[in-house]
Amino acid sequence: MERAVIDAVRNGDLVAVRRHLSTLPRAAQWEDAGRAVAAEVVRRGGPGFAQLLYEHGEVVPSGPWGEVDPVVWAAETGASELLRHLLDRYPAPEATLRGALDAARAWLGVDPEAELRRRWGASDDEAVMVTRDQVTVGEYSPRALRIRLIPADGRWVEVLAAHRAVVTVVEERLGLPVSRDELLARALWSADPESCDWQTSRHAVTTRFPPEETFRWAAGRLDDPEVAVRLFTAELLHHCTIDGESPETPYAADALEALWRRTAAETDTATLCHVLDAYAGFREIGAVLDEFLPFVRDPRPEVRTRVAADLLNGVGGPADDPPPHVLDAMLGLARDPDPTVRRVATAHLVHSAVDTPALRELFADLIGGNDRETQVYGATGLALRGDARALAELRRMGDEDGDESFAWGQWDSVERMLGRRQVGSGPAA
């Protein structure tokens, strides 16, 4: 193997390692050459580097990686996302999965830093620098706490503290039973909604149990005194509605009652936002959620953002022709002091069927503002409502910002939509 690749792995240079892999023939990336690089990652890069290098699993080489089985190694070092990618591409035999499960379970019930010290052989009084950071492969991917020990001689060893996520993944592959309460306990270990443990537990509760039973279980915990429990269950109920079929479930009325009752009592901002989102998810698409109007003036911008997204609950039906007081509330949110609230409200109005003089005035004002994103939204809103000058302005901003910009993308999208409208309204053959 090239010395440059070994040095790149040792130095944590992801770009250089990926560049080397990209020069290899496609088949070689998954086989001998790819395994050679992976073996260096095990020896010199550590689980954090491995999880980042093989972030989406496209070119994860099959095992073994040097002297280790990558499935067991990923389980033992807490690299849950890497483990998931490996198992998605290379289903492992039961013996390997049980070995991985045992390796991960050995880390449960112990302090990960103390266990890492013990395995490294570092005594309690030995001078060892400890660093902690978060490893995540992308903005929308879960993160894992990385703990690294660096003794005086500069050598280091690390672990990702996501062994609960590993256990959850492997249990599902083996078909082993687990309770919702146990999955909740694993999520609460870090109490971090962005963590691998939390998100893997939430996914398992969503997919491994009957939906109505899961709703009853979650609803019974919406009033729990511990904020993290309420947050997990509210987030779970929100995610259960993403498929858009929730209003048709036989327990939708019970869900709406439980969630609405919680809106009056919830004090935690993040939990309240998920409760509102879940409530909207159990309402029919195209509804106007007058119930959310009291939250329009909530002092927390996060809550107003949720209202801006859900007050007109999708498109179609009453949401396409909301009452004047509801439209006034949406227009007010589109002029909110908080930029995120403004953008969410404006984006929703842009693609709605609503077309009034007040809305067109809002879009015109946005074009004349100094925020590029809302300028683009303003031009998009007017262009979709047949304003040729706004379409030309949108094209101008796209040309100015470049063909990979938000403005150019919106112009291209609007052109396509207008073209489809013309085709649909053309004369009959």
CSV table of C-alpha atoms in Angstrom, one decimal:
chain,number,residue,atom,x,y,z
A,1,MET,CA,0.0,0.0,0.0
A,2,GLU,CA,1.2,3.5,-0.7
A,3,ARG,CA,2.9,5.3,2.2
A,4,ALA,CA,0.8,8.3,1.4
A,5,VAL,CA,-2.4,6.5,2.2
A,6,ILE,CA,-1.1,5.1,5.4
A,7,ASP,CA,0.0,8.6,6.5
A,8,ALA,CA,-3.4,10.0,5.4
A,9,VAL,CA,-5.2,7.5,7.6
A,10,ARG,CA,-2.9,8.2,10.5
A,11,ASN,CA,-3.5,12.0,10.1
A,12,GLY,CA,-7.2,11.6,9.8
A,13,ASP,CA,-7.2,13.0,6.2
A,14,LEU,CA,-10.5,11.7,4.9
A,15,VAL,CA,-10.2,13.7,1.6
A,16,ALA,CA,-6.8,12.0,0.8
A,17,VAL,CA,-8.1,8.5,1.6
A,18,ARG,CA,-11.2,9.0,-0.5
A,19,ARG,CA,-9.1,10.4,-3.3
A,20,HIS,CA,-7.0,7.2,-3.2
A,21,LEU,CA,-10.0,5.0,-3.2
A,22,SER,CA,-11.5,6.8,-6.2
A,23,THR,CA,-8.5,6.0,-8.3
A,24,LEU,CA,-9.0,2.2,-7.8
A,25,PRO,CA,-11.2,0.1,-10.2
A,26,ARG,CA,-14.7,-0.1,-8.9
A,27,ALA,CA,-14.5,-3.8,-8.0
A,28,ALA,CA,-11.2,-3.3,-6.2
A,29,GLN,CA,-12.7,-0.8,-3.9
A,30,TRP,CA,-14.9,-3.5,-2.4
A,31,GLU,CA,-12.3,-6.3,-2.5
A,32,ASP,CA,-8.6,-6.7,-1.9
A,33,ALA,CA,-7.4,-3.1,-2.4
A,34,GLY,CA,-10.4,-1.8,-0.4
A,35,ARG,CA,-9.8,-4.3,2.4
A,36,ALA,CA,-6.1,-3.2,2.6
A,37,VAL,CA,-7.2,0.4,3.2
A,38,ALA,CA,-9.8,-0.8,5.7
A,39,ALA,CA,-7.2,-2.7,7.6
A,40,GLU,CA,-5.1,0.5,7.9
A,41,VAL,CA,-8.2,2.3,9.1
A,42,VAL,CA,-8.6,-0.3,11.9
A,43,ARG,CA,-5.0,-0.1,12.9
A,44,ARG,CA,-4.4,3.6,12.6
A,45,GLY,CA,-7.7,5.4,12.0
A,46,GLY,CA,-10.1,4.2,14.7
A,47,PRO,CA,-13.8,3.7,14.7
A,48,GLY,CA,-14.6,7.4,14.3
A,49,PHE,CA,-12.5,7.7,11.1
A,50,ALA,CA,-14.1,4.5,9.8
A,51,GLN,CA,-17.6,5.7,10.4
A,52,LEU,CA,-16.9,8.9,8.5
A,53,LEU,CA,-15.0,7.2,5.7
A,54,TYR,CA,-17.7,4.8,4.9
A,55,GLU,CA,-20.4,7.3,5.7
A,56,HIS,CA,-23.2,6.0,3.5
A,57,GLY,CA,-22.0,2.4,2.9
A,58,GLU,CA,-21.5,2.8,-0.9
A,59,VAL,CA,-18.0,1.4,-0.9
A,60,VAL,CA,-17.7,-0.6,2.4
A,61,PRO,CA,-15.4,-3.5,1.6
A,62,SER,CA,-16.3,-7.0,2.6
A,63,GLY,CA,-14.4,-8.6,5.4
A,64,PRO,CA,-12.0,-9.5,6.9
A,65,TRP,CA,-10.2,-6.2,7.4
A,66,GLY,CA,-6.7,-7.3,8.2
A,67,GLU,CA,-7.0,-9.5,11.2
A,68,VAL,CA,-10.5,-8.4,12.4
A,69,ASP,CA,-14.0,-9.2,11.4
A,70,PRO,CA,-15.4,-5.7,10.6
A,71,VAL,CA,-18.9,-6.5,12.0
A,72,VAL,CA,-17.5,-7.5,15.4
A,73,TRP,CA,-15.0,-4.7,15.4
A,74,ALA,CA,-17.6,-2.1,14.6
A,75,ALA,CA,-19.8,-3.5,17.4
A,76,GLU,CA,-17.0,-3.6,20.0
A,77,THR,CA,-15.9,0.0,19.2
A,78,GLY,CA,-19.5,1.4,19.1
A,79,ALA,CA,-19.5,2.3,15.4
A,80,SER,CA,-23.2,1.7,15.0
A,81,GLU,CA,-23.7,3.5,11.7
A,82,LEU,CA,-20.7,1.6,10.2
A,83,LEU,CA,-22.2,-1.6,11.5
A,84,ARG,CA,-25.6,-0.8,9.9
A,85,HIS,CA,-23.9,-0.2,6.6
A,86,LEU,CA,-22.0,-3.4,6.8
A,87,LEU,CA,-25.0,-5.5,7.6
A,88,ASP,CA,-27.1,-3.8,4.8
A,89,ARG,CA,-24.5,-4.7,2.2
A,90,TYR,CA,-23.2,-8.0,3.6
A,91,PRO,CA,-25.7,-10.0,5.7
A,92,ALA,CA,-23.7,-11.7,8.4
A,93,PRO,CA,-24.1,-15.3,9.7
A,94,GLU,CA,-25.8,-15.8,13.1
A,95,ALA,CA,-22.5,-16.7,14.8
A,96,THR,CA,-21.0,-13.4,13.8
A,97,LEU,CA,-24.1,-11.4,14.8
A,98,ARG,CA,-24.1,-13.1,18.2
A,99,GLY,CA,-20.4,-12.3,18.6
A,100,ALA,CA,-21.1,-8.7,17.8
A,101,LEU,CA,-24.0,-8.6,20.2
A,102,ASP,CA,-21.8,-10.0,23.0
A,103,ALA,CA,-19.0,-7.5,22.2
A,104,ALA,CA,-21.4,-4.5,22.4
A,105,ARG,CA,-23.2,-5.7,25.5
A,106,ALA,CA,-19.9,-5.9,27.4
A,107,TRP,CA,-19.9,-2.1,27.3
A,108,LEU,CA,-23.3,-1.7,28.8
A,109,GLY,CA,-23.5,-0.9,32.5
A,110,VAL,CA,-19.9,0.5,32.6
A,111,ASP,CA,-18.5,3.9,32.3
A,112,PRO,CA,-17.1,4.0,28.7
A,113,GLU,CA,-14.0,6.1,29.6
A,114,ALA,CA,-13.2,3.8,32.6
A,115,GLU,CA,-13.7,0.7,30.4
A,116,LEU,CA,-11.5,2.2,27.7
A,117,ARG,CA,-8.8,2.8,30.3
A,118,ARG,CA,-9.1,-0.7,31.5
A,119,ARG,CA,-8.8,-2.3,28.1
A,120,TRP,CA,-5.9,0.0,27.2
A,121,GLY,CA,-4.2,-1.0,30.4
A,122,ALA,CA,-3.9,2.6,31.6
A,123,SER,CA,-3.7,2.9,35.4
A,124,ASP,CA,-5.9,5.4,37.2
A,125,ASP,CA,-2.8,7.6,38.1
A,126,GLU,CA,-1.2,7.5,34.7
A,127,ALA,CA,-1.1,10.8,32.9
A,128,VAL,CA,-3.5,10.4,30.0
A,129,MET,CA,-5.2,13.2,28.1
A,130,VAL,CA,-8.9,12.5,27.4
A,131,THR,CA,-10.7,14.2,24.5
A,132,ARG,CA,-14.4,14.0,23.7
A,133,ASP,CA,-16.2,15.1,20.6
A,134,GLN,CA,-19.2,14.1,18.4
A,135,VAL,CA,-18.8,12.1,15.2
A,136,THR,CA,-21.6,12.5,12.7
A,137,VAL,CA,-21.6,11.7,9.0
A,138,GLY,CA,-23.9,14.5,8.0
A,139,GLU,CA,-26.4,17.2,9.0
A,140,TYR,CA,-29.3,14.8,9.2
A,141,SER,CA,-27.4,11.8,10.5
A,142,PRO,CA,-27.2,10.7,14.2
A,143,ARG,CA,-24.1,11.4,16.1
A,144,ALA,CA,-21.9,9.4,18.4
A,145,LEU,CA,-19.8,10.5,21.4
A,146,ARG,CA,-16.1,9.8,20.7
A,147,ILE,CA,-13.9,9.3,23.7
A,148,ARG,CA,-10.1,9.2,23.0
A,149,LEU,CA,-7.3,8.5,25.4
A,150,ILE,CA,-3.9,9.9,24.5
A,151,PRO,CA,-1.0,8.8,26.8
A,152,ALA,CA,2.2,10.8,27.1
A,153,ASP,CA,3.9,8.9,24.3
A,154,GLY,CA,1.3,10.2,21.8
A,155,ARG,CA,-0.3,6.9,21.0
A,156,TRP,CA,-4.1,6.9,21.3
A,157,VAL,CA,-7.1,4.7,21.5
A,158,GLU,CA,-10.8,5.6,21.1
A,159,VAL,CA,-14.3,4.3,21.3
A,160,LEU,CA,-17.7,5.6,20.1
A,161,ALA,CA,-20.2,5.4,22.9
A,162,ALA,CA,-23.0,4.1,20.8
A,163,HIS,CA,-23.1,0.5,22.0
A,164,ARG,CA,-26.8,0.6,22.9
A,165,ALA,CA,-27.5,1.5,19.3
A,166,VAL,CA,-25.3,-1.5,18.2
A,167,VAL,CA,-27.3,-3.8,20.5
A,168,THR,CA,-30.6,-2.5,19.1
A,169,VAL,CA,-29.5,-3.0,15.5
A,170,VAL,CA,-28.1,-6.5,16.1
A,171,GLU,CA,-31.2,-7.6,18.1
A,172,GLU,CA,-33.4,-6.7,15.2
A,173,ARG,CA,-31.2,-8.7,12.8
A,174,LEU,CA,-31.4,-11.7,15.0
A,175,GLY,CA,-35.1,-11.3,15.7
A,176,LEU,CA,-34.6,-11.1,19.4
A,177,PRO,CA,-37.4,-9.6,21.6
A,178,VAL,CA,-37.0,-6.3,23.3
A,179,SER,CA,-39.5,-4.1,25.1
A,180,ARG,CA,-40.4,-0.5,24.4
A,181,ASP,CA,-39.3,0.4,27.9
A,182,GLU,CA,-35.9,-1.1,27.4
A,183,LEU,CA,-35.5,0.8,24.1
A,184,LEU,CA,-36.6,4.0,25.9
A,185,ALA,CA,-34.0,3.4,28.6
A,186,ARG,CA,-31.3,3.1,25.9
A,187,ALA,CA,-32.3,6.4,24.4
A,188,LEU,CA,-32.2,8.0,27.9
A,189,TRP,CA,-28.7,6.9,28.6
A,190,SER,CA,-27.4,10.0,26.8
A,191,ALA,CA,-30.7,11.8,26.6
A,192,ASP,CA,-29.5,13.3,23.3
A,193,PRO,CA,-32.1,13.4,20.6
A,194,GLU,CA,-29.3,13.6,18.0
A,195,SER,CA,-27.5,10.5,19.3
A,196,CYS,CA,-27.3,7.1,17.6
A,197,ASP,CA,-28.7,5.5,20.7
A,198,TRP,CA,-31.8,7.8,20.8
A,199,GLN,CA,-32.6,7.6,17.1
A,200,THR,CA,-32.0,3.9,16.7
A,201,SER,CA,-34.3,3.2,19.7
A,202,ARG,CA,-37.0,5.5,18.2
A,203,HIS,CA,-36.7,3.7,14.9
A,204,ALA,CA,-37.0,0.3,16.6
A,205,VAL,CA,-40.1,1.3,18.6
A,206,THR,CA,-41.7,2.7,15.4
A,207,THR,CA,-41.0,-0.4,13.2
A,208,ARG,CA,-41.0,-3.4,15.6
A,209,PHE,CA,-44.3,-3.0,17.3
A,210,PRO,CA,-48.0,-2.7,16.2
A,211,PRO,CA,-48.8,1.1,15.7
A,212,GLU,CA,-51.8,1.3,17.9
A,213,GLU,CA,-50.0,-0.4,20.8
A,214,THR,CA,-47.1,2.0,20.4
A,215,PHE,CA,-49.5,4.9,20.4
A,216,ARG,CA,-51.1,3.8,23.7
A,217,TRP,CA,-47.6,3.2,25.2
A,218,ALA,CA,-46.4,6.6,24.1
A,219,ALA,CA,-49.5,8.5,25.1
A,220,GLY,CA,-49.2,7.1,28.6
A,221,ARG,CA,-45.8,8.8,28.9
A,222,LEU,CA,-46.7,12.2,27.6
A,223,ASP,CA,-47.2,13.4,31.1
A,224,ASP,CA,-44.1,11.8,32.6
A,225,PRO,CA,-42.2,14.1,35.1
A,226,GLU,CA,-38.9,13.6,33.2
A,227,VAL,CA,-38.5,15.9,30.3
A,228,ALA,CA,-36.4,13.5,28.2
A,229,VAL,CA,-39.2,10.8,28.5
A,230,ARG,CA,-41.8,13.3,27.2
A,231,LEU,CA,-39.5,14.4,24.5
A,232,PHE,CA,-38.8,10.9,23.3
A,233,THR,CA,-42.5,9.9,23.2
A,234,ALA,CA,-43.6,13.2,21.6
A,235,GLU,CA,-41.0,12.9,18.9
A,236,LEU,CA,-41.9,9.2,18.4
A,237,LEU,CA,-45.6,10.2,17.9
A,238,HIS,CA,-44.5,12.9,15.4
A,239,HIS,CA,-42.4,10.5,13.4
A,240,CYS,CA,-45.3,8.0,13.4
A,241,THR,CA,-47.3,10.5,11.4
A,242,ILE,CA,-44.8,11.2,8.6
A,243,ASP,CA,-46.2,8.6,6.2
A,244,GLY,CA,-49.4,10.7,6.0
A,245,GLU,CA,-51.8,7.9,6.8
A,246,SER,CA,-52.3,8.7,10.5
A,247,PRO,CA,-55.6,10.6,10.1
A,248,GLU,CA,-57.2,7.3,8.9
A,249,THR,CA,-56.0,5.2,11.8
A,250,PRO,CA,-58.8,4.0,14.2
A,251,TYR,CA,-57.0,5.7,17.2
A,252,ALA,CA,-56.6,9.1,15.5
A,253,ALA,CA,-59.3,10.8,17.7
A,254,ASP,CA,-57.7,9.5,20.8
A,255,ALA,CA,-54.3,10.7,19.6
A,256,LEU,CA,-55.7,14.2,18.9
A,257,GLU,CA,-57.2,14.3,22.4
A,258,ALA,CA,-54.1,13.2,24.2
A,259,LEU,CA,-51.8,15.5,22.2
A,260,TRP,CA,-54.0,18.6,22.5
A,261,ARG,CA,-54.3,18.1,26.2
A,262,ARG,CA,-50.5,18.0,26.3
A,263,THR,CA,-50.1,21.3,24.5
A,264,ALA,CA,-51.7,23.1,27.4
A,265,ALA,CA,-49.3,21.6,30.0
A,266,GLU,CA,-46.0,21.2,28.2
A,267,THR,CA,-43.3,23.6,29.3
A,268,ASP,CA,-40.3,22.2,27.3
A,269,THR,CA,-39.9,23.9,24.0
A,270,ALA,CA,-38.6,21.0,21.9
A,271,THR,CA,-41.3,18.6,23.3
A,272,LEU,CA,-44.1,21.1,22.6
A,273,CYS,CA,-42.9,21.5,19.0
A,274,HIS,CA,-43.1,17.7,18.5
A,275,VAL,CA,-46.5,17.6,20.2
A,276,LEU,CA,-47.8,20.2,17.8
A,277,ASP,CA,-46.2,18.4,14.8
A,278,ALA,CA,-47.8,15.1,15.9
A,279,TYR,CA,-51.2,16.8,16.4
A,280,ALA,CA,-51.0,18.2,12.8
A,281,GLY,CA,-50.0,14.7,11.6
A,282,PHE,CA,-53.1,13.2,13.0
A,283,ARG,CA,-55.4,15.8,11.5
A,284,GLU,CA,-56.6,15.5,7.9
A,285,ILE,CA,-54.4,17.0,5.1
A,286,GLY,CA,-55.7,20.3,4.0
A,287,ALA,CA,-57.2,21.3,7.3
A,288,VAL,CA,-57.0,24.7,8.8
A,289,LEU,CA,-55.7,24.3,12.4
A,290,ASP,CA,-57.5,27.2,14.2
A,291,GLU,CA,-56.4,25.5,17.4
A,292,PHE,CA,-52.8,26.7,16.7
A,293,LEU,CA,-53.8,30.4,16.6
A,294,PRO,CA,-53.0,31.0,20.3
A,295,PHE,CA,-49.4,30.0,19.6
A,296,VAL,CA,-48.9,32.6,16.8
A,297,ARG,CA,-47.7,35.0,19.4
A,298,ASP,CA,-45.7,32.5,21.5
A,299,PRO,CA,-42.5,34.2,22.7
A,300,ARG,CA,-40.4,31.2,21.5
A,301,PRO,CA,-39.5,31.3,17.8
A,302,GLU,CA,-39.3,27.5,17.6
A,303,VAL,CA,-42.9,27.3,18.5
A,304,ARG,CA,-43.9,30.0,16.0
A,305,THR,CA,-42.0,28.1,13.4
A,306,ARG,CA,-44.1,25.0,14.0
A,307,VAL,CA,-47.2,27.0,13.8
A,308,ALA,CA,-46.0,28.6,10.5
A,309,ALA,CA,-45.5,25.1,9.1
A,310,ASP,CA,-48.7,23.5,10.3
A,311,LEU,CA,-51.4,26.2,10.6
A,312,LEU,CA,-52.4,25.5,7.0
A,313,ASN,CA,-52.1,21.7,7.3
A,314,GLY,CA,-50.9,20.9,3.8
A,315,VAL,CA,-52.7,21.7,0.6
A,316,GLY,CA,-56.2,21.0,-0.7
A,317,GLY,CA,-59.6,21.5,1.1
A,318,PRO,CA,-60.0,24.5,3.4
A,319,ALA,CA,-56.2,25.1,3.5
A,320,ASP,CA,-56.5,26.4,-0.1
A,321,ASP,CA,-59.0,29.0,0.9
A,322,PRO,CA,-58.4,29.8,4.6
A,323,PRO,CA,-60.6,32.3,6.5
A,324,PRO,CA,-59.3,35.9,6.5
A,325,HIS,CA,-58.2,35.8,10.2
A,326,VAL,CA,-56.1,32.7,9.5
A,327,LEU,CA,-54.5,34.1,6.4
A,328,ASP,CA,-53.8,37.3,8.4
A,329,ALA,CA,-52.0,35.2,11.0
A,330,MET,CA,-49.9,33.5,8.3
A,331,LEU,CA,-49.0,36.8,6.7
A,332,GLY,CA,-48.0,38.0,10.2
A,333,LEU,CA,-45.7,35.0,10.6
A,334,ALA,CA,-44.2,35.7,7.2
A,335,ARG,CA,-43.2,39.1,8.6
A,336,ASP,CA,-42.1,37.7,11.9
A,337,PRO,CA,-38.9,39.2,13.6
A,338,ASP,CA,-37.3,35.8,13.5
A,339,PRO,CA,-35.8,34.9,10.1
A,340,THR,CA,-36.6,31.1,10.4
A,341,VAL,CA,-40.2,31.8,11.2
A,342,ARG,CA,-40.4,34.2,8.2
A,343,ARG,CA,-38.9,31.7,5.9
A,344,VAL,CA,-41.0,28.7,6.9
A,345,ALA,CA,-44.2,30.8,6.7
A,346,THR,CA,-43.2,32.3,3.3
A,347,ALA,CA,-42.2,28.9,1.9
A,348,HIS,CA,-45.6,27.5,2.8
A,349,LEU,CA,-47.5,30.4,1.3
A,350,VAL,CA,-45.4,30.3,-1.9
A,351,HIS,CA,-46.6,26.9,-2.8
A,352,SER,CA,-50.2,27.2,-1.5
A,353,ALA,CA,-53.2,27.8,-3.7
A,354,VAL,CA,-53.9,31.1,-1.9
A,355,ASP,CA,-53.9,34.2,-4.1
A,356,THR,CA,-54.9,37.5,-2.6
A,357,PRO,CA,-53.8,41.1,-3.0
A,358,ALA,CA,-52.3,41.0,0.5
A,359,LEU,CA,-50.3,38.0,-0.3
A,360,ARG,CA,-49.0,39.5,-3.5
A,361,GLU,CA,-48.0,42.6,-1.6
A,362,LEU,CA,-46.1,40.4,0.8
A,363,PHE,CA,-44.2,38.7,-2.0
A,364,ALA,CA,-43.4,42.1,-3.6
A,365,ASP,CA,-42.1,43.4,-0.3
A,366,LEU,CA,-39.9,40.3,0.0
A,367,ILE,CA,-38.3,40.9,-3.4
A,368,GLY,CA,-37.4,44.4,-2.3
A,369,GLY,CA,-35.8,43.2,1.0
A,370,ASN,CA,-32.1,42.4,1.7
A,371,ASP,CA,-32.4,38.6,2.5
A,372,ARG,CA,-31.5,36.6,-0.6
A,373,GLU,CA,-33.5,33.5,0.4
A,374,THR,CA,-36.7,35.5,1.0
A,375,GLN,CA,-36.1,37.6,-2.2
A,376,VAL,CA,-36.1,34.3,-4.1
A,377,TYR,CA,-39.3,33.1,-2.3
A,378,GLY,CA,-41.0,36.4,-3.1
A,379,ALA,CA,-40.2,36.2,-6.8
A,380,THR,CA,-41.2,32.5,-6.8
A,381,GLY,CA,-44.5,33.3,-5.2
A,382,LEU,CA,-45.4,35.9,-7.7
A,383,ALA,CA,-44.1,34.0,-10.7
A,384,LEU,CA,-46.3,31.0,-9.8
A,385,ARG,CA,-49.2,33.4,-9.8
A,386,GLY,CA,-48.5,34.5,-13.3
A,387,ASP,CA,-46.3,37.6,-12.8
A,388,ALA,CA,-44.0,37.7,-15.8
A,389,ARG,CA,-41.7,40.4,-14.2
A,390,ALA,CA,-41.2,38.3,-11.1
A,391,LEU,CA,-40.3,35.3,-13.3
A,392,ALA,CA,-37.7,37.5,-15.1
A,393,GLU,CA,-36.3,38.7,-11.8
A,394,LEU,CA,-36.1,35.1,-10.5
A,395,ARG,CA,-34.2,34.2,-13.7
A,396,ARG,CA,-31.9,37.2,-13.2
A,397,MET,CA,-31.1,36.1,-9.6
A,398,GLY,CA,-30.5,32.6,-10.8
A,399,ASP,CA,-28.0,33.7,-13.4
A,400,GLU,CA,-26.3,36.0,-10.9
A,401,ASP,CA,-26.0,33.3,-8.2
A,402,GLY,CA,-25.0,30.4,-10.5
A,403,ASP,CA,-26.6,27.2,-11.7
A,404,GLU,CA,-26.2,25.5,-8.3
A,405,SER,CA,-27.8,28.2,-6.3
A,406,PHE,CA,-31.1,28.2,-4.6
A,407,ALA,CA,-32.3,31.0,-6.9
A,408,TRP,CA,-31.5,29.0,-10.1
A,409,GLY,CA,-33.1,25.9,-8.7
A,410,GLN,CA,-36.3,27.8,-7.9
A,411,TRP,CA,-36.4,29.4,-11.3
A,412,ASP,CA,-35.9,26.0,-13.0
A,413,SER,CA,-38.7,24.5,-10.8
A,414,VAL,CA,-41.1,27.4,-11.6
A,415,GLU,CA,-40.4,27.1,-15.3
A,416,ARG,CA,-41.3,23.4,-15.2
A,417,MET,CA,-44.5,24.0,-13.2
A,418,LEU,CA,-45.6,26.8,-15.5
A,419,GLY,CA,-44.9,24.6,-18.5
A,420,ARG,CA,-47.0,21.8,-17.1
A,421,ARG,CA,-49.8,24.2,-16.5
A,422,GLN,CA,-49.8,25.4,-20.1
A,423,VAL,CA,-49.8,21.8,-21.3
A,424,GLY,CA,-52.7,20.9,-19.1
A,425,SER,CA,-54.8,24.0,-20.1
A,426,GLY,CA,-54.0,23.6,-23.9
A,427,PRO,CA,-56.7,23.0,-26.5
A,428,ALA,CA,-58.1,19.5,-26.8
A,429,ALA,CA,-56.7,17.4,-29.6
